[in-house]
Tab-separated table of C-alpha atoms in Angstrom:
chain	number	residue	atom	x	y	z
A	1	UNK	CA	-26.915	10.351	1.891
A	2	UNK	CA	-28.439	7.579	3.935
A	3	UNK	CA	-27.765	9.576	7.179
A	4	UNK	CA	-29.597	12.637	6.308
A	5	UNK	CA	-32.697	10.356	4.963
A	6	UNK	CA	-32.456	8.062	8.646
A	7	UNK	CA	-32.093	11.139	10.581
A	8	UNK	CA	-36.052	12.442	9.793
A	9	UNK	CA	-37.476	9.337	10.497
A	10	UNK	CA	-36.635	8.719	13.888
A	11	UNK	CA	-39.161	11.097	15.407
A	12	UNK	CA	-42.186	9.441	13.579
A	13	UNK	CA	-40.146	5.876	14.636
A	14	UNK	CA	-40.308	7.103	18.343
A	15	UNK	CA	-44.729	8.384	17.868
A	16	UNK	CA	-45.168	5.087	16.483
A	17	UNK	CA	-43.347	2.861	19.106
A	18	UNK	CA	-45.001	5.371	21.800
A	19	UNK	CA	-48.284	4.840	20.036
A	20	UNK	CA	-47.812	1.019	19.934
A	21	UNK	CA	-47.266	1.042	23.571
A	22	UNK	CA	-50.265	3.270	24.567
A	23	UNK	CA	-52.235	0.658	22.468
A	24	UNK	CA	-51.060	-2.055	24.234
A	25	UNK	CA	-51.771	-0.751	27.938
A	26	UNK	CA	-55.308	-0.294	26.839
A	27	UNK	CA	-55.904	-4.166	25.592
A	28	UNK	CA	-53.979	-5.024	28.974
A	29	UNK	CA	-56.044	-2.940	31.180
A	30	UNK	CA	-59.477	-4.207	28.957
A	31	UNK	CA	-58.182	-7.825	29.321
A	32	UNK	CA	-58.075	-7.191	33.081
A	33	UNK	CA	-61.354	-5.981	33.283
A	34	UNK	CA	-62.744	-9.219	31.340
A	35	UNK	CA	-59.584	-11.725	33.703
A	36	UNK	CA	-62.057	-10.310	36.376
A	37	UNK	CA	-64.941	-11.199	34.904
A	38	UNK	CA	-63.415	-14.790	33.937
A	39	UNK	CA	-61.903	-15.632	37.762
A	40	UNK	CA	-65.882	-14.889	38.841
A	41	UNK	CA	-67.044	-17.317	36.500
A	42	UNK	CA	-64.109	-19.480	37.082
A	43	UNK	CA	-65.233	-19.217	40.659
A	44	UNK	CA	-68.742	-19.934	39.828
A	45	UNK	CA	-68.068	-22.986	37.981
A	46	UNK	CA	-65.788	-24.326	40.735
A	47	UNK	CA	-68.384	-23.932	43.045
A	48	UNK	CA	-70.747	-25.903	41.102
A	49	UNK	CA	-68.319	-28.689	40.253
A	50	UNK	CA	-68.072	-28.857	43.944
A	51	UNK	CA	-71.646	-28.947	44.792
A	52	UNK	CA	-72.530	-31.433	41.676
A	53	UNK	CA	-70.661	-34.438	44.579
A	54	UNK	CA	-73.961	-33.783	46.705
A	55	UNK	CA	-76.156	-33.380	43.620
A	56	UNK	CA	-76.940	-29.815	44.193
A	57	UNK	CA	-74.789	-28.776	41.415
A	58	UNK	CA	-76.477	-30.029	38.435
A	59	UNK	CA	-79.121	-27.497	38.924
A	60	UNK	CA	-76.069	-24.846	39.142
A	61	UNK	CA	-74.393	-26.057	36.164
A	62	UNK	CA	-76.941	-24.131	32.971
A	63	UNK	CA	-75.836	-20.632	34.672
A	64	UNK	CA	-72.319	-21.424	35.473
A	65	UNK	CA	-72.143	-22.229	31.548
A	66	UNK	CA	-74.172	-19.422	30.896
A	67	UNK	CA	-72.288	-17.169	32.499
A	68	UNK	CA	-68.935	-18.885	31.096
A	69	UNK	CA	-70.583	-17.999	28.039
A	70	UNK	CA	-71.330	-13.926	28.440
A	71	UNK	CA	-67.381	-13.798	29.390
A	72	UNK	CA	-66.510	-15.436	26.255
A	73	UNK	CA	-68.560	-13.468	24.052
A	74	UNK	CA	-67.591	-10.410	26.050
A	75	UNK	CA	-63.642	-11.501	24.955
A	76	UNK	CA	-64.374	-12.535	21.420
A	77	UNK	CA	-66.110	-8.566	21.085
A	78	UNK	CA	-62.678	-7.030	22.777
A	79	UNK	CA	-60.207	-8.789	20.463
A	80	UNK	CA	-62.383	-8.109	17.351
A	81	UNK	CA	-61.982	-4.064	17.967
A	82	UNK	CA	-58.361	-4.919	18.162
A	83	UNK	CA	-57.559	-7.571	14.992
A	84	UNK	CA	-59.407	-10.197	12.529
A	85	UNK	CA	-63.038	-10.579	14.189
A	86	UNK	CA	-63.968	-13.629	15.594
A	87	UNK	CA	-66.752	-15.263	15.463
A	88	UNK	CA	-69.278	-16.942	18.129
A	89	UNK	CA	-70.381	-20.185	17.887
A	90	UNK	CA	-73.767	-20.941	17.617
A	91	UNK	CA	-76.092	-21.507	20.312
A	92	UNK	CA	-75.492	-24.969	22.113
A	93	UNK	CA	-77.792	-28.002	21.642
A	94	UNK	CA	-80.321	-28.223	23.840
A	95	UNK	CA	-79.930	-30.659	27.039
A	96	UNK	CA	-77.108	-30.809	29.524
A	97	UNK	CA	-75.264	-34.185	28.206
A	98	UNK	CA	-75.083	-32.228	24.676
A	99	UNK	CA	-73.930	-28.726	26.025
A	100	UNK	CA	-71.226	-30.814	28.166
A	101	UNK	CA	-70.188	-32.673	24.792
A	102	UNK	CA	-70.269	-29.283	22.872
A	103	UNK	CA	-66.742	-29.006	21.567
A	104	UNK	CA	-66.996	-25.186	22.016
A	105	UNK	CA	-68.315	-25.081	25.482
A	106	UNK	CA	-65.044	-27.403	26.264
A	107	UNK	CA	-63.226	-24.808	24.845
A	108	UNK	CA	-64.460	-21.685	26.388
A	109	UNK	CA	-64.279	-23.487	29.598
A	110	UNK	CA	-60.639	-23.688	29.028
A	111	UNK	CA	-60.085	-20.141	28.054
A	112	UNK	CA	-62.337	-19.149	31.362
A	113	UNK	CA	-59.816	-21.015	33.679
A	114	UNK	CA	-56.681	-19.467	31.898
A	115	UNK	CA	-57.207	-15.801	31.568
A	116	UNK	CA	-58.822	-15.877	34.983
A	117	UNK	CA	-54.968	-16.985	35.748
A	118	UNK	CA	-52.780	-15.511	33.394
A	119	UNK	CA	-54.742	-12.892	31.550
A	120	UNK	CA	-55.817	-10.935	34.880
A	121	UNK	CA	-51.656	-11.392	35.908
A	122	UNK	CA	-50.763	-10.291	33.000
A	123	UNK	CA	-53.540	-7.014	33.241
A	124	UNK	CA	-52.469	-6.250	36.505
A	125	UNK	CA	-48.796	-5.652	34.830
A	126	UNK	CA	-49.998	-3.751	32.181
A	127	UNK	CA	-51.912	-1.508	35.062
A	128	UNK	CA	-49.082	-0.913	37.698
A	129	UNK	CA	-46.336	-0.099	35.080
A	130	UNK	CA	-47.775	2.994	33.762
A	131	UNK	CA	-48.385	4.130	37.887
A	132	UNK	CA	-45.480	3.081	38.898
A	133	UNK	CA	-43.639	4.887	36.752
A	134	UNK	CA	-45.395	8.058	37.023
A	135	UNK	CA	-44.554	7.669	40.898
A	136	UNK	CA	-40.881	7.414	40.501
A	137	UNK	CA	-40.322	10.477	37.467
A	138	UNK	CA	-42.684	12.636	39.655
A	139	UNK	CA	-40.745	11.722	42.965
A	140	UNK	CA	-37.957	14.658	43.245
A	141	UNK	CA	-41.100	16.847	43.432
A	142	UNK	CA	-42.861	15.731	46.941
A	143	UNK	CA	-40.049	13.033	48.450
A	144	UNK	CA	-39.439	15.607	51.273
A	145	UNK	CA	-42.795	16.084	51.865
A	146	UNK	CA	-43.151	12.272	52.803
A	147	UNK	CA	-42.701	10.289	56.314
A	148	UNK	CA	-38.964	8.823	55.666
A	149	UNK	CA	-40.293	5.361	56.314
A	150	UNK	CA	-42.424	5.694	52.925
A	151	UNK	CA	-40.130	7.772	50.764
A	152	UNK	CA	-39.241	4.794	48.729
A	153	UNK	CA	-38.860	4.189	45.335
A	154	UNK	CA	-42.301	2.533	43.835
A	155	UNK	CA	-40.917	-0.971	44.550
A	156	UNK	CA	-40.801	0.132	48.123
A	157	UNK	CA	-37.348	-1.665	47.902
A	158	UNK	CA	-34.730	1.487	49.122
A	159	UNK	CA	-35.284	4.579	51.402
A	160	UNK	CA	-34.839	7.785	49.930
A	161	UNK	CA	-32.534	10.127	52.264
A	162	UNK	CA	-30.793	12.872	49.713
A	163	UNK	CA	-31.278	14.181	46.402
A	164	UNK	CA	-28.812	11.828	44.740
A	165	UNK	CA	-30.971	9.122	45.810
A	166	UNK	CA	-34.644	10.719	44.561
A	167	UNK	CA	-33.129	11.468	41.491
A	168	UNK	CA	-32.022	7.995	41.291
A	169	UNK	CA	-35.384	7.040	41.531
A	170	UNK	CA	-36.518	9.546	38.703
A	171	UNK	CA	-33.645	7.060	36.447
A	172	UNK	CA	-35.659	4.142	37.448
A	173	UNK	CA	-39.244	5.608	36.218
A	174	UNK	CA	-37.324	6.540	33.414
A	175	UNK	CA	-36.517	2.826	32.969
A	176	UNK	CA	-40.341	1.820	33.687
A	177	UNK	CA	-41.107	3.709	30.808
A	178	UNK	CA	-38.467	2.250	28.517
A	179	UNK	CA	-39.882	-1.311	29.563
A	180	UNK	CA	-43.576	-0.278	29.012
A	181	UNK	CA	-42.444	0.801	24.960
A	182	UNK	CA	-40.491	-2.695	24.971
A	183	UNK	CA	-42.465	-5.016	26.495
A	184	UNK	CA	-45.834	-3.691	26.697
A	185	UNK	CA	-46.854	-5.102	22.968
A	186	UNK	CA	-45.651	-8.254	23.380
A	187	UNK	CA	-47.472	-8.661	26.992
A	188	UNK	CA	-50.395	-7.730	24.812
A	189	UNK	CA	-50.080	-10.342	22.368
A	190	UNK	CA	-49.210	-12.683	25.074
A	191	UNK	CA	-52.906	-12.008	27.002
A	192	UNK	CA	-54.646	-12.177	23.843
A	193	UNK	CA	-53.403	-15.392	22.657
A	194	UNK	CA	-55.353	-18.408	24.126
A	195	UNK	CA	-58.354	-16.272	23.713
A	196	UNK	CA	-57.719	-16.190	19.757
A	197	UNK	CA	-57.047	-19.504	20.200
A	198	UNK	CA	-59.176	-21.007	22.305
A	199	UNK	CA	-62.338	-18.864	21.378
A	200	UNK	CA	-62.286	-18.526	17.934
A	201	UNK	CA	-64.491	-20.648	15.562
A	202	UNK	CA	-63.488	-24.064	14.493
A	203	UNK	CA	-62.127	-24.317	10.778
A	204	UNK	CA	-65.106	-24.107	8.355
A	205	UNK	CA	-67.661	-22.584	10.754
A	206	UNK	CA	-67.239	-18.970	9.743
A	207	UNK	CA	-67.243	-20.144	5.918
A	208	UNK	CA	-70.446	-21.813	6.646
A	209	UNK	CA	-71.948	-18.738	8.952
A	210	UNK	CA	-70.731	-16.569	5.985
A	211	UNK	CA	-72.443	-18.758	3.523
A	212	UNK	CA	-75.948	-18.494	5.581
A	213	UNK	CA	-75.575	-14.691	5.840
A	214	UNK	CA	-75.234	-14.486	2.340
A	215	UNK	CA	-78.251	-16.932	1.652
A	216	UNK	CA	-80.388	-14.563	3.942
A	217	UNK	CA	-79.204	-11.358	2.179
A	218	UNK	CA	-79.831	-12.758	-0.868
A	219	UNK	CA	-83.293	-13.267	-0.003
A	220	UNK	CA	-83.305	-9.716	1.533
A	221	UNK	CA	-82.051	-8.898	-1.797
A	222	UNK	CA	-84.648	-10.511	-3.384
A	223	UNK	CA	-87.637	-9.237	-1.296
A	224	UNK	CA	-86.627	-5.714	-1.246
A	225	UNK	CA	-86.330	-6.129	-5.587
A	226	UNK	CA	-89.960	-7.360	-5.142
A	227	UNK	CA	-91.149	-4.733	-3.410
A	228	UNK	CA	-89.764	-2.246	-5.215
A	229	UNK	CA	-91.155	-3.538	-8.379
A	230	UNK	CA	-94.588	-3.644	-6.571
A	231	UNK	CA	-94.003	-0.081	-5.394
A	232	UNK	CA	-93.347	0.908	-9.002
A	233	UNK	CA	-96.077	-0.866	-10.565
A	234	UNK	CA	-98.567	0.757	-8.053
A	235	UNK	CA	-97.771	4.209	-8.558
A	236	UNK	CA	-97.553	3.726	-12.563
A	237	UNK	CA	-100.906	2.127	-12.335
A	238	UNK	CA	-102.817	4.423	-9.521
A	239	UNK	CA	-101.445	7.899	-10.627
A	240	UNK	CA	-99.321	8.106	-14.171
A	241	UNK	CA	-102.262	5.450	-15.704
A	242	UNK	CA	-105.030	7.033	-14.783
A	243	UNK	CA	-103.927	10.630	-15.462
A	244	UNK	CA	-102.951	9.549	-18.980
A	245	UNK	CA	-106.630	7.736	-19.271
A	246	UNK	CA	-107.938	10.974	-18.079
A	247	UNK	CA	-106.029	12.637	-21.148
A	248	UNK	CA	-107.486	10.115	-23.403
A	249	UNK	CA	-110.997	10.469	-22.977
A	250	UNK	CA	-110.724	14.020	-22.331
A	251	UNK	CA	-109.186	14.105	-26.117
A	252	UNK	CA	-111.959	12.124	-27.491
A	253	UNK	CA	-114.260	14.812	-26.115
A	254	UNK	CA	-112.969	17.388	-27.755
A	255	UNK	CA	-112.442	15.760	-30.522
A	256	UNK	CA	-116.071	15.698	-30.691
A	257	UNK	CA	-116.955	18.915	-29.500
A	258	UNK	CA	-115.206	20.584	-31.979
A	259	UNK	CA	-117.871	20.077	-34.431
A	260	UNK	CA	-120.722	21.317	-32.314
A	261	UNK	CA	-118.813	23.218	-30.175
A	262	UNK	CA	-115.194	24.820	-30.669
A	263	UNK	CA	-115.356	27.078	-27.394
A	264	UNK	CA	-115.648	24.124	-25.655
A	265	UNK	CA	-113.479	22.137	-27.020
A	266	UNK	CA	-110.838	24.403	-26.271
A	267	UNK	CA	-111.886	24.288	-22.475
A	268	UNK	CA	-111.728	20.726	-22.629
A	269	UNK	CA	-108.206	20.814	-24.500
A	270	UNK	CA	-106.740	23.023	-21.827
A	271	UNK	CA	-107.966	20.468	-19.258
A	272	UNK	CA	-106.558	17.468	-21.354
A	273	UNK	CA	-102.949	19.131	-21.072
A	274	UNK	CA	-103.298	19.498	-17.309
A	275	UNK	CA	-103.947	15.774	-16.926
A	276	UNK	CA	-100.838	15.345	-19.638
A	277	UNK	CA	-98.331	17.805	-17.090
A	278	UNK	CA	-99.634	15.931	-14.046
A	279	UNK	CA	-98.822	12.789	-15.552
A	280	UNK	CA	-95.547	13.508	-16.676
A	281	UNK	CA	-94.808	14.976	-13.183
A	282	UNK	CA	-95.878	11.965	-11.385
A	283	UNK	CA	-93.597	9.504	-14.340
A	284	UNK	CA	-90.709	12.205	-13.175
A	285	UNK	CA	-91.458	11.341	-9.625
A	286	UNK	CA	-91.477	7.875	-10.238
A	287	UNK	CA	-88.529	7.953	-12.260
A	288	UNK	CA	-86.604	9.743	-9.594
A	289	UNK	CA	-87.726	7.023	-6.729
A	290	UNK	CA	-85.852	4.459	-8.806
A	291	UNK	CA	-82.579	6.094	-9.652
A	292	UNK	CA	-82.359	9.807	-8.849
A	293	UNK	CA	-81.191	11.978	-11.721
A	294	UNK	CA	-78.998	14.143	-9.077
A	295	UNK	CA	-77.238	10.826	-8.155
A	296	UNK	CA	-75.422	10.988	-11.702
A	297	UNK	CA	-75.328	14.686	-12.256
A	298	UNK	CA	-74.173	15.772	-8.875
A	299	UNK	CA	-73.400	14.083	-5.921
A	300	UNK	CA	-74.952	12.020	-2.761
A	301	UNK	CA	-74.758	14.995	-0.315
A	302	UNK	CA	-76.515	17.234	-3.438
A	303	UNK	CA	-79.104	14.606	-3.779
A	304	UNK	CA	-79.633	14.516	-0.130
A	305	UNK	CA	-79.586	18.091	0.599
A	306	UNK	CA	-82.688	18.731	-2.317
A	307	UNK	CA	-84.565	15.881	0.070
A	308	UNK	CA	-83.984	17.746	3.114
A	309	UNK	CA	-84.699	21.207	1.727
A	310	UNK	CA	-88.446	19.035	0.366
A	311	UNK	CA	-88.771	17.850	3.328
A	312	UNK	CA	-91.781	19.786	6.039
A	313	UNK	CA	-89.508	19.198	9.225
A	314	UNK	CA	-87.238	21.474	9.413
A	315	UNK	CA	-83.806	19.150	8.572
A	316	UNK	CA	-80.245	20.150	8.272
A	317	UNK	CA	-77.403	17.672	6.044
A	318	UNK	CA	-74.345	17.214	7.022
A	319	UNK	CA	-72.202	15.089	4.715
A	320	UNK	CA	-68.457	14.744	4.260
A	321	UNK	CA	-68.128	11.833	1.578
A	322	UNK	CA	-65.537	12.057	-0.207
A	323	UNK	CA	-65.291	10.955	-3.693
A	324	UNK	CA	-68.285	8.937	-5.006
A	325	UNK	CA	-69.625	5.403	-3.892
A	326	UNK	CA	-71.441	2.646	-6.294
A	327	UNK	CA	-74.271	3.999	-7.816
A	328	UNK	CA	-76.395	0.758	-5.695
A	329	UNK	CA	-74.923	1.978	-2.460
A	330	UNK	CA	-75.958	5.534	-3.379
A	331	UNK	CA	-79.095	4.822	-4.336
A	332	UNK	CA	-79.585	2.554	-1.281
A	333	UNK	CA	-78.712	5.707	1.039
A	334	UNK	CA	-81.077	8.229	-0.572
A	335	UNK	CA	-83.648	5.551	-0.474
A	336	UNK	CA	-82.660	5.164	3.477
A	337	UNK	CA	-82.753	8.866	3.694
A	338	UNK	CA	-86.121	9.848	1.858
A	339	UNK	CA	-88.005	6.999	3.512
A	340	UNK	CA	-86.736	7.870	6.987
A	341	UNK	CA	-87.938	11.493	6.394
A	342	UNK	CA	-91.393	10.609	5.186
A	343	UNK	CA	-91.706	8.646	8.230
A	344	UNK	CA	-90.498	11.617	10.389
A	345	UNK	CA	-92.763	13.583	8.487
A	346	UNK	CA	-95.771	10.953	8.672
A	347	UNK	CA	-95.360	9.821	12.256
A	348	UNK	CA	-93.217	11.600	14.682
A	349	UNK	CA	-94.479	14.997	15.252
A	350	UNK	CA	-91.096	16.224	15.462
A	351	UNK	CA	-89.939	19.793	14.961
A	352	UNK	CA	-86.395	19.408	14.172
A	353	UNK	CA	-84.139	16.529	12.273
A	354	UNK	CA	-80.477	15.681	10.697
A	355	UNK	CA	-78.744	14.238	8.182
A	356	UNK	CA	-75.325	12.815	9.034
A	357	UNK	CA	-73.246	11.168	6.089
A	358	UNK	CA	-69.910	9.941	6.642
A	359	UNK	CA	-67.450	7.899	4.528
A	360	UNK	CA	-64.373	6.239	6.458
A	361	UNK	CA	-62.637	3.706	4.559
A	362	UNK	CA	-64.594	0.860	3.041
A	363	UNK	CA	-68.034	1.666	5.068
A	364	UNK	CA	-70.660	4.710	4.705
A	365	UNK	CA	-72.436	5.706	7.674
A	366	UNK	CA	-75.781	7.533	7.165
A	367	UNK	CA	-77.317	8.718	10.413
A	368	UNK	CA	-81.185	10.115	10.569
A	369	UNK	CA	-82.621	11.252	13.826
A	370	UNK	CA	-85.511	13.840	15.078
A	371	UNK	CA	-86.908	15.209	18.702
A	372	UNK	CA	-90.140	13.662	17.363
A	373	UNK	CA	-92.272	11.758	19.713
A	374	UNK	CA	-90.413	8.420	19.578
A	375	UNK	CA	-91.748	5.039	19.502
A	376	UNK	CA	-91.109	3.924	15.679
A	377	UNK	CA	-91.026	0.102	15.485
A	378	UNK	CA	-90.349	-1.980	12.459
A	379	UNK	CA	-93.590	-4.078	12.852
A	380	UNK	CA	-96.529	-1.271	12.832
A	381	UNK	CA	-95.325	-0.780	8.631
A	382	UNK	CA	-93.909	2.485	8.832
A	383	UNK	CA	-91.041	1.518	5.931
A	384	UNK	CA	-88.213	0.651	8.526
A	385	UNK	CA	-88.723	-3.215	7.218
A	386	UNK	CA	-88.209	-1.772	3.949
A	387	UNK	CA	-85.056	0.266	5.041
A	388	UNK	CA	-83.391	-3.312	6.739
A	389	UNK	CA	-84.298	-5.345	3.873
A	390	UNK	CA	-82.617	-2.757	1.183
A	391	UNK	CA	-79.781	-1.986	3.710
A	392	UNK	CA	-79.109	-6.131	4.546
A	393	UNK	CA	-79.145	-6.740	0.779
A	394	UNK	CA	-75.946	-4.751	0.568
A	395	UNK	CA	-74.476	-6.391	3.377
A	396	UNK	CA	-74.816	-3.370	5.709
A	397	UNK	CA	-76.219	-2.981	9.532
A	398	UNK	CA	-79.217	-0.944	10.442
A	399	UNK	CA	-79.588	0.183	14.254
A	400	UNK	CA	-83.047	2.120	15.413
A	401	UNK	CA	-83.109	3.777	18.641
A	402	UNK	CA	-86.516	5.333	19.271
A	403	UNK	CA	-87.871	5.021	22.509
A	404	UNK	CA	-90.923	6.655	23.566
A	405	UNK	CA	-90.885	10.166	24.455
A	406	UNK	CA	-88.074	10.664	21.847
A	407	UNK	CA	-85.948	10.975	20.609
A	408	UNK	CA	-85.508	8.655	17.329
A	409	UNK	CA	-81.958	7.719	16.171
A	410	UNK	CA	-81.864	5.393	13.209
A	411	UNK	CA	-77.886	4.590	11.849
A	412	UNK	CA	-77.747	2.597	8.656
A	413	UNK	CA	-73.561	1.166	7.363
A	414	UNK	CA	-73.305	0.083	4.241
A	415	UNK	CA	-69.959	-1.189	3.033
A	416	UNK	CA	-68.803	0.986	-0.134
A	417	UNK	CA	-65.598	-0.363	-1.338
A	418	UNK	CA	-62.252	1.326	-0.457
């Protein structure tokens, strides 16, 4: 019995190791890319620690840490898309004594002269395996087609003169590729470790960065409540108000008419219930800007789909969510969605826009964008400070691409629970 249930997993064993390896020569061949980056600063900085015995190098010394810097942050970025994110320190003090004395600054300097070393070795291993390996399984097909001083093996260590020999070779790619699923992983691990050590945040600072994020969405939080209120309160008091005043004294009119006049009365009656429908209408609408009915009798791509069909642009929806979020993180993207398209409506001139709603994992990305005219910025009031405020106070991103000429791209993530 435990045979036959081994035997099926060793073919999803082998995609996973295979997998794990392919993963591995990718954060190799990235960490190369920034060990390149980190020798030139390494380079930099040597240079200016040279030129600081003739004085020159003082002046040197702000870029050489800036630069230092941009690496780092550059690293910290890399190994976050790979594991636990880490966090950048703040900016440094201000004056050179201070940056010099900056604990983290020490520390990044440190991590600049190692991977510039080590890291970049270690990439340049992770880089030749995978060629040299496709050299020697590929060499019984164009050996004879080579110069016998270069048909060698990719070590250039033995000269290939018969077929016993090139397939010999073919063994030892064979063997590159067993020591790339071995070893790659490990190598891996082994590049990214003084970066995760050296670069990450000292203990405390990302409870403390969390703590002032929090404080600030809080606020967000806070502000976008406000505002919403304020929103609220307007429209009761500018259209559902006065509509229902309107019904009022229209009432006492005919309420008085009907004694000296019942055919008017009736006129003025009929144009008392008007004012009634419009103001229930415009409750509805208000109703529906707080919490949309559809929200809790359908679903988040139904909800959006009735905006898009309201909307006078032109606007398809496409939305794969599947199952339902909070009813706050709903809400939050209709809000995002129906302000975005007023605006697109409102401002852009455009003659096409989309919808695009996705759910992977924990997060929900909502994606609005038109071939309008371009240009939208969050400080001429066109609701995009309302859209960050609303989005930040669930802890989500919001990115805006719109520059001018078109065409506008706004992304909003908000996190949704798994």
């Amino acid at each position: 019995m435990v045979t036959h249930e081994a035997t099926p997993t060793r073919p999803r064993a082998v995609s996973v190791r295979a997998r794990s390896a392919l993963d591995a020569l990718e954060h190799l061949i990235g960490g190369m890319g920034t060990g390149l980056l980190a020798l030139l600063a390494m380079l930099w900085l040597l240079l200016t620690a040279v030129t600081c015995l003739v004085g020159v190098g003082l002046v040197l010394l702000p870029s050489a840490l800036h630069a230092v810097r941009a690496v780092a942050d550059r690293e910290r970025a890399r190994l976050s898309r790979w594991g636990p994110e880490i966090i950048g320190p703040p900016e440094p003090p201000a004056g050179l004594r201070a940056v010099l004395a900056d604990r983290a600054v020490r520390r990044e300097v440190r991590w600049v002269c190692t991977h510039a070393l080590f890291g970049l070795l270690l990439g340049l291993i992770g880089a030749t395996l995978p060629l040299n390996a496709a050299h020697d399984i590929t060499f019984p097909l164009y050996w004879r087609f080579l110069p016998e001083s270069e048909a060698t093996a990719a070590l250039g260590w033995w000269t290939v003169r018969d077929w016993p020999g090139a397939l010999f070779v073919t063994f030892l790619g064979v063997l590159f590729v067993v020591a790339i699923v071995l070893c790659a992983p490990g190598l891996a691990r082994l590049q990214a470790w003084p970066g995760r050590r050296l670069l990450s945040p000292d203990p405390g600072t990302d409870l403390v960065l969390r703590v002032a994020e929090l404080t600030a969405t809080r606020a967000a939080a806070l502000d976008a409540h406000a505002t919403e209120l304020r929103r609220v309160e307007r429209a009761l008091h500018d259209g559902t108000q006065n509509r229902i005043v309107a019904v009022t004294v229209l009432l006492g009119a005919a309420r008085r008419a009907l004694t000296r006049n019942p055919a008017e009365a009736e006129a003025v009656l009929e144009r008392a219930q008007e004012a009634a429908e419009q103001a229930l209408a415009e409750l509805r609408a208000v109703v529906r800007s707080i919490l949309p009915p559809v929200l809790a009798d359908r679903s988040l791509p139904d909800a959006l789909t009735a905006l898009a069909a309201d909307c006078p642009v032109p606007c398809r929806v496409d939305a794969d969510v599947p199952g339902r979020c909070a009813a706050s993180v709903e809400a939050t993207a209709y809000f995002v969605v129906a302000e975005a398209l007023s605006n697109i409506a409102k401002h852009s001139g455009a003659h096409d826009a989309g919808v695009v709603v996705r759910r992977l994992d924990d997060r929900l990305y909502v994606e609005i964008h038109d071939d309008g005219r371009g240009g939208a910025d969050e400080r001429n009031g066109s609701g995009l400070t309302g859209i960050r405020r609303r989005t930040e106070a669930h802890d989500g991103t919001l990115e805006l691409a719109s520059p001018p000429g078109g065409p506008t791209t706004l992304k909003v993530t908000l996190p949704c629970g798994s």
